[in-house]
CSV table of C-alpha atoms and ligand atoms in Angstrom, one decimal:
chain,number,residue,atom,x,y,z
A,266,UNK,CA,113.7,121.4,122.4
A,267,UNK,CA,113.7,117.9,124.4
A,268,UNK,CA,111.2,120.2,127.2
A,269,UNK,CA,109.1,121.2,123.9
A,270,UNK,CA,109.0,117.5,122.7
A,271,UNK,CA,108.0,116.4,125.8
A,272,UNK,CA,105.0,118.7,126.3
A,273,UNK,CA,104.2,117.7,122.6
A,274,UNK,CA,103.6,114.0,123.4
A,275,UNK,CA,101.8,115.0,126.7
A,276,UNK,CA,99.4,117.2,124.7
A,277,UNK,CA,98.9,114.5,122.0
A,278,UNK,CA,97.9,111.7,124.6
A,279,UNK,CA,95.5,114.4,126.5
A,280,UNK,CA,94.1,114.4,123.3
A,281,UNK,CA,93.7,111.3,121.9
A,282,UNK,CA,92.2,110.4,125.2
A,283,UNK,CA,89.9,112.7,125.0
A,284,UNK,CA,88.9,112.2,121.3
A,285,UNK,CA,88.9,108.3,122.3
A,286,UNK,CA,91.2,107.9,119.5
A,287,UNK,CA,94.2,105.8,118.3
A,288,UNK,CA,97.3,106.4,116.6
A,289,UNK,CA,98.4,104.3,114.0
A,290,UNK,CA,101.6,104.7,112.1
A,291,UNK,CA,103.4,102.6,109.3
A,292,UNK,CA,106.8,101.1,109.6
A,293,UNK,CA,108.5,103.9,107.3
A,294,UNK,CA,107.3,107.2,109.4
A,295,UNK,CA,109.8,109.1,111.4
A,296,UNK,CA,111.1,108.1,114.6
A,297,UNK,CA,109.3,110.6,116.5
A,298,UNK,CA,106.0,109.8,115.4
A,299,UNK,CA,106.4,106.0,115.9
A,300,UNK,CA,107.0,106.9,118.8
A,301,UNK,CA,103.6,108.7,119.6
A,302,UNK,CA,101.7,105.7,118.4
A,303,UNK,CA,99.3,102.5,119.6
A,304,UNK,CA,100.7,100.7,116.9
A,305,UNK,CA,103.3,100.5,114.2
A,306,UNK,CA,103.1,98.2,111.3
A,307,UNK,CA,102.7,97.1,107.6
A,308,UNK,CA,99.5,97.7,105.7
A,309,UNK,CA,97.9,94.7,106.0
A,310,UNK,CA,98.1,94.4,110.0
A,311,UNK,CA,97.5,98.7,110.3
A,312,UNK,CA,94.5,97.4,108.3
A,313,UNK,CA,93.4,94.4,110.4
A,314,UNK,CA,94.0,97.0,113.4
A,315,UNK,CA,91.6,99.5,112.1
A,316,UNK,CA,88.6,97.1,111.6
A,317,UNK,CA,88.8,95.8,115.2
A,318,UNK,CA,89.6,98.8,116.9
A,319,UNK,CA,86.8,100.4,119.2
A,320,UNK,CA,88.3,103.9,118.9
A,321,UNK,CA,86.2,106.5,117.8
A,322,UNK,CA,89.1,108.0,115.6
A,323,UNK,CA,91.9,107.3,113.7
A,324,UNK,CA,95.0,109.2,113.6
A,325,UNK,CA,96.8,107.4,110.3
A,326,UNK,CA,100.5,108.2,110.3
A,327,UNK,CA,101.2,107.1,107.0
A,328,UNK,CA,99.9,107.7,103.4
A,329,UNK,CA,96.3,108.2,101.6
A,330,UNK,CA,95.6,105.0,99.8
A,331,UNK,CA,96.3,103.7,103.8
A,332,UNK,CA,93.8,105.5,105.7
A,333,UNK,CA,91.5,105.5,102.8
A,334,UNK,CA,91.6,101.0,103.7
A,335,UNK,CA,90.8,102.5,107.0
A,336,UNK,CA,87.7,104.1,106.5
A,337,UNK,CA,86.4,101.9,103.9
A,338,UNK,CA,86.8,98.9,106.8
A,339,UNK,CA,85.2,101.6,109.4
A,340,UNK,CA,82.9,103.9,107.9
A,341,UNK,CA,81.5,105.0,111.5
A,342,UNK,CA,84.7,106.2,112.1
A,343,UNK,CA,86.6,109.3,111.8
A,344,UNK,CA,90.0,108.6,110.0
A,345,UNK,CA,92.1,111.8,110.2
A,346,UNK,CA,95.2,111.8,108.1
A,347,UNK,CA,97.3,114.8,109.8
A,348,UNK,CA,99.1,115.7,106.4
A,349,UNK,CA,96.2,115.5,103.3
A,350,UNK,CA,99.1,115.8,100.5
A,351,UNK,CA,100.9,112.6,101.8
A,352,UNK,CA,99.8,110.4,98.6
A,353,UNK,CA,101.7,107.3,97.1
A,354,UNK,CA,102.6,107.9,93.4
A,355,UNK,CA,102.7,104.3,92.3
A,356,UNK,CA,99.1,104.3,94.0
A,357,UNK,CA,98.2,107.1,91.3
A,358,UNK,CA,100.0,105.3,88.2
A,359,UNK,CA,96.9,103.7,87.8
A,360,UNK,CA,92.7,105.1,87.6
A,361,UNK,CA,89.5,103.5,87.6
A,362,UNK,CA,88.9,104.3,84.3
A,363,UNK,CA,92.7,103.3,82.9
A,364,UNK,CA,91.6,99.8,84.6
A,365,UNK,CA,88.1,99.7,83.3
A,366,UNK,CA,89.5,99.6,79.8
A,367,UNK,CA,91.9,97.0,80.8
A,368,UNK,CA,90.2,95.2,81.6
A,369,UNK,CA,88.0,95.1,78.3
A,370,UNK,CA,90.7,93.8,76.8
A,371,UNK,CA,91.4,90.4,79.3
A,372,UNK,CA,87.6,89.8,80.4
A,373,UNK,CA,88.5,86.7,81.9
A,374,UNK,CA,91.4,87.8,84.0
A,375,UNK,CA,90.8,87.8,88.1
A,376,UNK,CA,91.5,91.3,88.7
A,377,UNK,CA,93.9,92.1,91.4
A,378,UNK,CA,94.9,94.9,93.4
A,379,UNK,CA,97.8,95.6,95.4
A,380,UNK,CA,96.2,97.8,98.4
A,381,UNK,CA,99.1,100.7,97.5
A,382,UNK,CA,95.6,102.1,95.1
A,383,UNK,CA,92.5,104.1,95.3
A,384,UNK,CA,89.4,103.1,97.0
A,385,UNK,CA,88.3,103.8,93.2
A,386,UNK,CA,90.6,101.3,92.0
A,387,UNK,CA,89.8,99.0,94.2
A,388,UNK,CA,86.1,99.4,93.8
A,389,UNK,CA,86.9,98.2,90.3
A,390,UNK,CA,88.8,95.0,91.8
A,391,UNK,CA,88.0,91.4,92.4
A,392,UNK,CA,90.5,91.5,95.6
A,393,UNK,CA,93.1,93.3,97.3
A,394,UNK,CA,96.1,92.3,98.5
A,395,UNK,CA,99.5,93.6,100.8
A,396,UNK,CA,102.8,92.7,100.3
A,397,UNK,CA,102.5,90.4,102.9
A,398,UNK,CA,99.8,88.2,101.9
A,399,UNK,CA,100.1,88.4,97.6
A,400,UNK,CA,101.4,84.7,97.3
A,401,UNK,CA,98.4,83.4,99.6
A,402,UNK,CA,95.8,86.0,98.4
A,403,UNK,CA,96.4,84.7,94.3
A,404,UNK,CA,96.8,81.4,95.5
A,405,UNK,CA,93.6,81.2,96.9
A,406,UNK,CA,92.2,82.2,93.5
A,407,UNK,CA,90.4,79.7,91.5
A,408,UNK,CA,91.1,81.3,88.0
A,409,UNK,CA,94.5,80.8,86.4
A,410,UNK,CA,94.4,84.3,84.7
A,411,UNK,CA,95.2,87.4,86.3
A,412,UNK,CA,95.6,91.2,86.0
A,413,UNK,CA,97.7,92.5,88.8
A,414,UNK,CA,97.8,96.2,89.7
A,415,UNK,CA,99.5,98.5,90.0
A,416,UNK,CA,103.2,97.3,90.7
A,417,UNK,CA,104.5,95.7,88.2
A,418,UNK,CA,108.1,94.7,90.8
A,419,UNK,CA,105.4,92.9,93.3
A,420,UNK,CA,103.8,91.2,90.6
A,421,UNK,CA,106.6,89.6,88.5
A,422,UNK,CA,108.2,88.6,92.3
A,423,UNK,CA,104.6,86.7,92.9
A,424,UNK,CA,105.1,85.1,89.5
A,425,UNK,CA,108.1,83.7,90.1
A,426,UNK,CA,106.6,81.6,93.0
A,427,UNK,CA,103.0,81.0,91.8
A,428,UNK,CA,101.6,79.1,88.7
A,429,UNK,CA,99.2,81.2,87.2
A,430,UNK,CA,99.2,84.0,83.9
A,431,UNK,CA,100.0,87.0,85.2
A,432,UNK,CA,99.5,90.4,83.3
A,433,UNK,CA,101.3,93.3,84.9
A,434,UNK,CA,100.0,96.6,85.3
A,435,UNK,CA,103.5,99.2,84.8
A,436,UNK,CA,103.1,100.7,88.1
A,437,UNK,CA,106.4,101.1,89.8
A,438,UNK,CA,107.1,102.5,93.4
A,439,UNK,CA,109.7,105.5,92.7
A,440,UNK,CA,111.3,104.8,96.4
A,441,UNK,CA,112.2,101.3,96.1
A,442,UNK,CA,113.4,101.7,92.5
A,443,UNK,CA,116.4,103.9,93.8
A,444,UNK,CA,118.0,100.6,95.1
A,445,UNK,CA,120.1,99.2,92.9
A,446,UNK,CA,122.0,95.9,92.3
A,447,UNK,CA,125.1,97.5,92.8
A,448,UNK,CA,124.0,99.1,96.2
A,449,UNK,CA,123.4,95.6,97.4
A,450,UNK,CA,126.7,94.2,95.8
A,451,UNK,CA,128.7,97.0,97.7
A,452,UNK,CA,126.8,96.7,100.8
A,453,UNK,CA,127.4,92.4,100.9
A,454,UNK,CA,131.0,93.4,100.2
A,455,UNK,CA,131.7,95.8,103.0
A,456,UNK,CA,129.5,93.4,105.6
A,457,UNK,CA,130.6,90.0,104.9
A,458,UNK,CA,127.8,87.4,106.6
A,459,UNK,CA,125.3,90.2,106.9
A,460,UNK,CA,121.6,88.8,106.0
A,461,UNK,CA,120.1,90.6,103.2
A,462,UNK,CA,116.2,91.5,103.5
A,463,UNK,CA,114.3,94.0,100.7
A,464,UNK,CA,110.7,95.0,100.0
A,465,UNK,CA,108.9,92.6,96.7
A,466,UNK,CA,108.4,96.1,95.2
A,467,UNK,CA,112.3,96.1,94.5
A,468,UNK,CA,113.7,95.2,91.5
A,469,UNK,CA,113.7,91.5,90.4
A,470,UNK,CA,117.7,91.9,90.0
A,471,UNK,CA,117.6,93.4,94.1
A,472,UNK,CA,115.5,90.5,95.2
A,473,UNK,CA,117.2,87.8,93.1
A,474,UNK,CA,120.3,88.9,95.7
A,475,UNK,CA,118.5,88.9,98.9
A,476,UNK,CA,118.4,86.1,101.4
A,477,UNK,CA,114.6,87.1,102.0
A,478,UNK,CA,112.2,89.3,99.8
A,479,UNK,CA,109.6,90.1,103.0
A,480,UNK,CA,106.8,93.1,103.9
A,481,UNK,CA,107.9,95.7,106.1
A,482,UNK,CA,106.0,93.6,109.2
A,483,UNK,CA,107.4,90.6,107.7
A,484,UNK,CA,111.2,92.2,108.0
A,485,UNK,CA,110.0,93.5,111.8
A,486,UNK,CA,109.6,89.7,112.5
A,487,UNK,CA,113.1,88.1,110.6
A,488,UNK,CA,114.9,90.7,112.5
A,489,UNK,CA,113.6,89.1,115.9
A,490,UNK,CA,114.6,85.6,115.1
A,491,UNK,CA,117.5,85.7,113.1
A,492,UNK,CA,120.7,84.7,114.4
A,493,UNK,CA,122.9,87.1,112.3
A,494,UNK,CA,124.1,90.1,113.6
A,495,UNK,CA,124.1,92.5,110.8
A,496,UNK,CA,121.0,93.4,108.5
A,497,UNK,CA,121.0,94.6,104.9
A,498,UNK,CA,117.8,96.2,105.0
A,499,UNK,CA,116.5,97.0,101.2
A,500,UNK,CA,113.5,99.4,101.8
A,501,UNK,CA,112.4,103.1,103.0
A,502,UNK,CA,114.9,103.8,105.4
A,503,UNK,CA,112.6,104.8,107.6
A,504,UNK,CA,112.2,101.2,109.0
A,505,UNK,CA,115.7,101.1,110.5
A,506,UNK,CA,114.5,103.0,113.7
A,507,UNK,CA,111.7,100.5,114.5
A,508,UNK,CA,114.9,97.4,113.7
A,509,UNK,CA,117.4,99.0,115.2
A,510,UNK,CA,114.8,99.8,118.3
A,511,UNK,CA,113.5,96.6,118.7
A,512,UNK,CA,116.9,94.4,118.3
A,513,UNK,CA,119.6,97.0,119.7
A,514,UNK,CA,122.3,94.0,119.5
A,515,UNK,CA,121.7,94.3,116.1
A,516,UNK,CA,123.2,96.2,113.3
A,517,UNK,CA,121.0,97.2,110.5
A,518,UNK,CA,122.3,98.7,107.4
A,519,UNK,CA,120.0,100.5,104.9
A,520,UNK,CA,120.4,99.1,101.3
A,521,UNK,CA,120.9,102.8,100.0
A,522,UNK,CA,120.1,106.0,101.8
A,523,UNK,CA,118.8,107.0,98.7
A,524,UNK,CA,115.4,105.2,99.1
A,525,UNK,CA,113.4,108.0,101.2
A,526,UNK,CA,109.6,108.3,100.7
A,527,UNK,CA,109.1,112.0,100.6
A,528,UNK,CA,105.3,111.5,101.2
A,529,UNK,CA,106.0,109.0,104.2
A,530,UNK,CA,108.1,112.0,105.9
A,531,UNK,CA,105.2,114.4,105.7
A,532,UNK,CA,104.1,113.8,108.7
A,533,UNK,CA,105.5,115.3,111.9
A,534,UNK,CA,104.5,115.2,115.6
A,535,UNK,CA,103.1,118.6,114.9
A,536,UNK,CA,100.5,117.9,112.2
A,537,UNK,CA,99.5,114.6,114.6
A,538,UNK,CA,98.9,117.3,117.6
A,539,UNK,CA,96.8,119.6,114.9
A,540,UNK,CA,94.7,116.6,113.3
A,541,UNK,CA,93.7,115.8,117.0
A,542,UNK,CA,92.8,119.4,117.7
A,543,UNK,CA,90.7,120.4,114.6
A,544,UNK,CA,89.6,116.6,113.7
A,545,UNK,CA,90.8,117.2,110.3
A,546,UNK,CA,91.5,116.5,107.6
A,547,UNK,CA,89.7,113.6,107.3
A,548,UNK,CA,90.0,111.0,104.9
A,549,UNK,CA,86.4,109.3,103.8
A,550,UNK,CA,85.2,107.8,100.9
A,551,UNK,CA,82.3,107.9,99.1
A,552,UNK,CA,79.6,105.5,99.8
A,553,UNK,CA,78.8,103.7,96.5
A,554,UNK,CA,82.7,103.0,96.0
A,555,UNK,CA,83.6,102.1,99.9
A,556,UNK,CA,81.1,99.6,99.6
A,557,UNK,CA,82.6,97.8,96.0
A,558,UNK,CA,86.0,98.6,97.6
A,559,UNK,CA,85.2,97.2,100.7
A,560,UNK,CA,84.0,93.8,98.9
A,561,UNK,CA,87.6,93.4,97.5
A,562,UNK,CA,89.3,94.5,101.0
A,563,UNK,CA,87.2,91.8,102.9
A,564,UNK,CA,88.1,89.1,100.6
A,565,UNK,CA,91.5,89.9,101.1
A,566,UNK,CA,91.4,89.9,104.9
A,567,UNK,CA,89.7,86.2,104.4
A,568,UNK,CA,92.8,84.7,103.2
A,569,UNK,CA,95.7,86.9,105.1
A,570,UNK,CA,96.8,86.7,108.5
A,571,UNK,CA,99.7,88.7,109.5
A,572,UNK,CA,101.3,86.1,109.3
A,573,UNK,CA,101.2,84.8,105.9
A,574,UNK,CA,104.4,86.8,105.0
A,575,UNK,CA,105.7,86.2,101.4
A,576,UNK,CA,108.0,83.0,101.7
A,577,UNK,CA,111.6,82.9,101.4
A,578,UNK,CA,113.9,83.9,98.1
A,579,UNK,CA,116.4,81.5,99.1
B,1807,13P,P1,104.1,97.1,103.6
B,1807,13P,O1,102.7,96.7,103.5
B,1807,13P,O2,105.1,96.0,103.4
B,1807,13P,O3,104.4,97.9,104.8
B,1807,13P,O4,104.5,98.1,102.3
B,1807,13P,C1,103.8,99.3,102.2
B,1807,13P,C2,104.5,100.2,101.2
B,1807,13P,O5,104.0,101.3,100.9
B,1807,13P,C3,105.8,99.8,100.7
B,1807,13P,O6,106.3,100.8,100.0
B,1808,SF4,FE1,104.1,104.5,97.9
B,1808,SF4,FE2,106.7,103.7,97.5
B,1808,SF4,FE3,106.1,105.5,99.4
B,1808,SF4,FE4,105.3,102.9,99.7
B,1808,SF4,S1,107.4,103.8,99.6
B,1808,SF4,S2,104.1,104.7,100.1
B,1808,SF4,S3,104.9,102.4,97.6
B,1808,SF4,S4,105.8,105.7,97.2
């Protein structure tokens, strides 16, 4: 098995050499396929990654609405996505045509969209944003009024730290919804002095108990610099490999091991070794909507650095 995995990874980077490609893969993917890749982050910097890189392809370990970002920002680009079915269903709680009429009814709202949607729904945007930029991105707005879509958790968290009317789309990410209050009670309880870090698309009950509400790059970063030595990590457990990787004096504990992304898990070494050999399937989006879509995803990358993490609950 170990010999098999190894002769896996060697075949991959033949490969990608020889397709002059990149990997990139989120911060909830498997172990073994972080480990195959150039890069491993949230969506905003796997986004800022993808319109600098001067790879001919892109291998995107992660989920549709991600590499479709990718090959709106690089349309010269091949953007494979090795399992086609790995969608995000808040991402389809909301269509173009369900925000068109929405937006009938609040003309002068500043439409904004999370980037966990369509390249349609964004073509229908004014701006995008990640959970790591959202405070800064609506800041930056000069309008007062805004439709957010199409997580409603994200954007009653960015109303609680931003002066501005916000109406809420009812989108709700299915993973992160599985951690409860209670999970993060029990957790504090049986690690007393642990930090506690969860995802803005949590419940506002989860957050209002968390030391930090962050982005999945933004909990990569607290992890490095905190002083405390056990983690309360309230996301897709998947992220707990890159943590506990990264910081191995420290002890990360997953909120509940209930919040799993199926669609995240989808992909596998195997399906990165096949989307390298048969250059499928790829992910590409029409030209007259990459272009309106790419309008909102360039305004967005105008306001957020990777840096601009969502500030601290506490
Ligand atoms: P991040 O941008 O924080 O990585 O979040 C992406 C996501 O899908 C969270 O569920
Ligand atoms: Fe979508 Fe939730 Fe999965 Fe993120 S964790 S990709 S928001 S379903």
């Amino acid at each position: 098995m170990v010999k098999r995995n190894v002769e896996l990874a060697e075949e991959i980077l033949r490969l990608k050499r020889q397709r002059n490609a990149i990997i990139l893969a989120h911060n909830y993917q498997r172990g073994e396929v972080q480990d195959l890749a150039d890069f491993i982050g949230d969506s905003l910097e796997l986004s800022q990654i993808a319109s600098k890189t001067g790879a001919e392809v892109i291998v995107f370990c992660g989920v549709h609405f991600m590499a479709e970002t990718a090959s709106i920002l690089c349309p010269d680009k091949k953007v494979l996505l090795p399992d086609v079915d790995a969608g995000c269903p808040m991402a389809n709680m909301i269509t173009a045509e369900s925000l068109m009429a929405k937006k009938k009814e609040f003309p002068d709202a500043t439409v904004v969209c999370y980037i966990n949607s369509s390249a349609d729904v964004k073509a229908e945007s004014d701006i995008c944003c990640t959970s790591a930029n959202a405070v800064a991105v609506i800041e930056s707005l000069d309008t007062d009024k805004v439709l957010f879509v199409p997580d409603q958790y994200l954007g009653h968290y960015i109303s609680t730290k931003i002066d501005k009317e916000m109406i809420l789309w009812p989108g709700f990410c299915p993973t992160h919804i599985k951690i409860q209050a209670e999970d993060i009670v029990n957790r504090k309880a049986e690690h007393p002095g642990a930090k506690v870090i969860v995802h803005p698309e949590c419940r506002p009950d989860v957050i209002a108990l968390a030391d930090e509400a962050l982005s999945t790059g933004g909990m990569c970063r607290f992890a490095g610099r905190t002083d405390a030595k056990t983690i309360i990590v309230g996301t897709e457990v998947g992220i707990i490999y890159r943590l506990s990787k990264e910081n191995p004096d420290k002890k990360f504990i997953a909120a509940s091991p209930k919040a799993v992304c199926p669609n995240m898990k989808k992909i596998t070494p195997e399906k990165v070794l096949w989307a390298l050999q048969d250059l499928a399937p790829e992910v590409r989006v029409r030209e007259e909507i990459r272009v309106r879509a790419r309008r909102a995803v360039d305004k967005m990358l105008e306001v957020g650095e990777v840096d601009q993490e969502i500030a601290s609950v506490s």
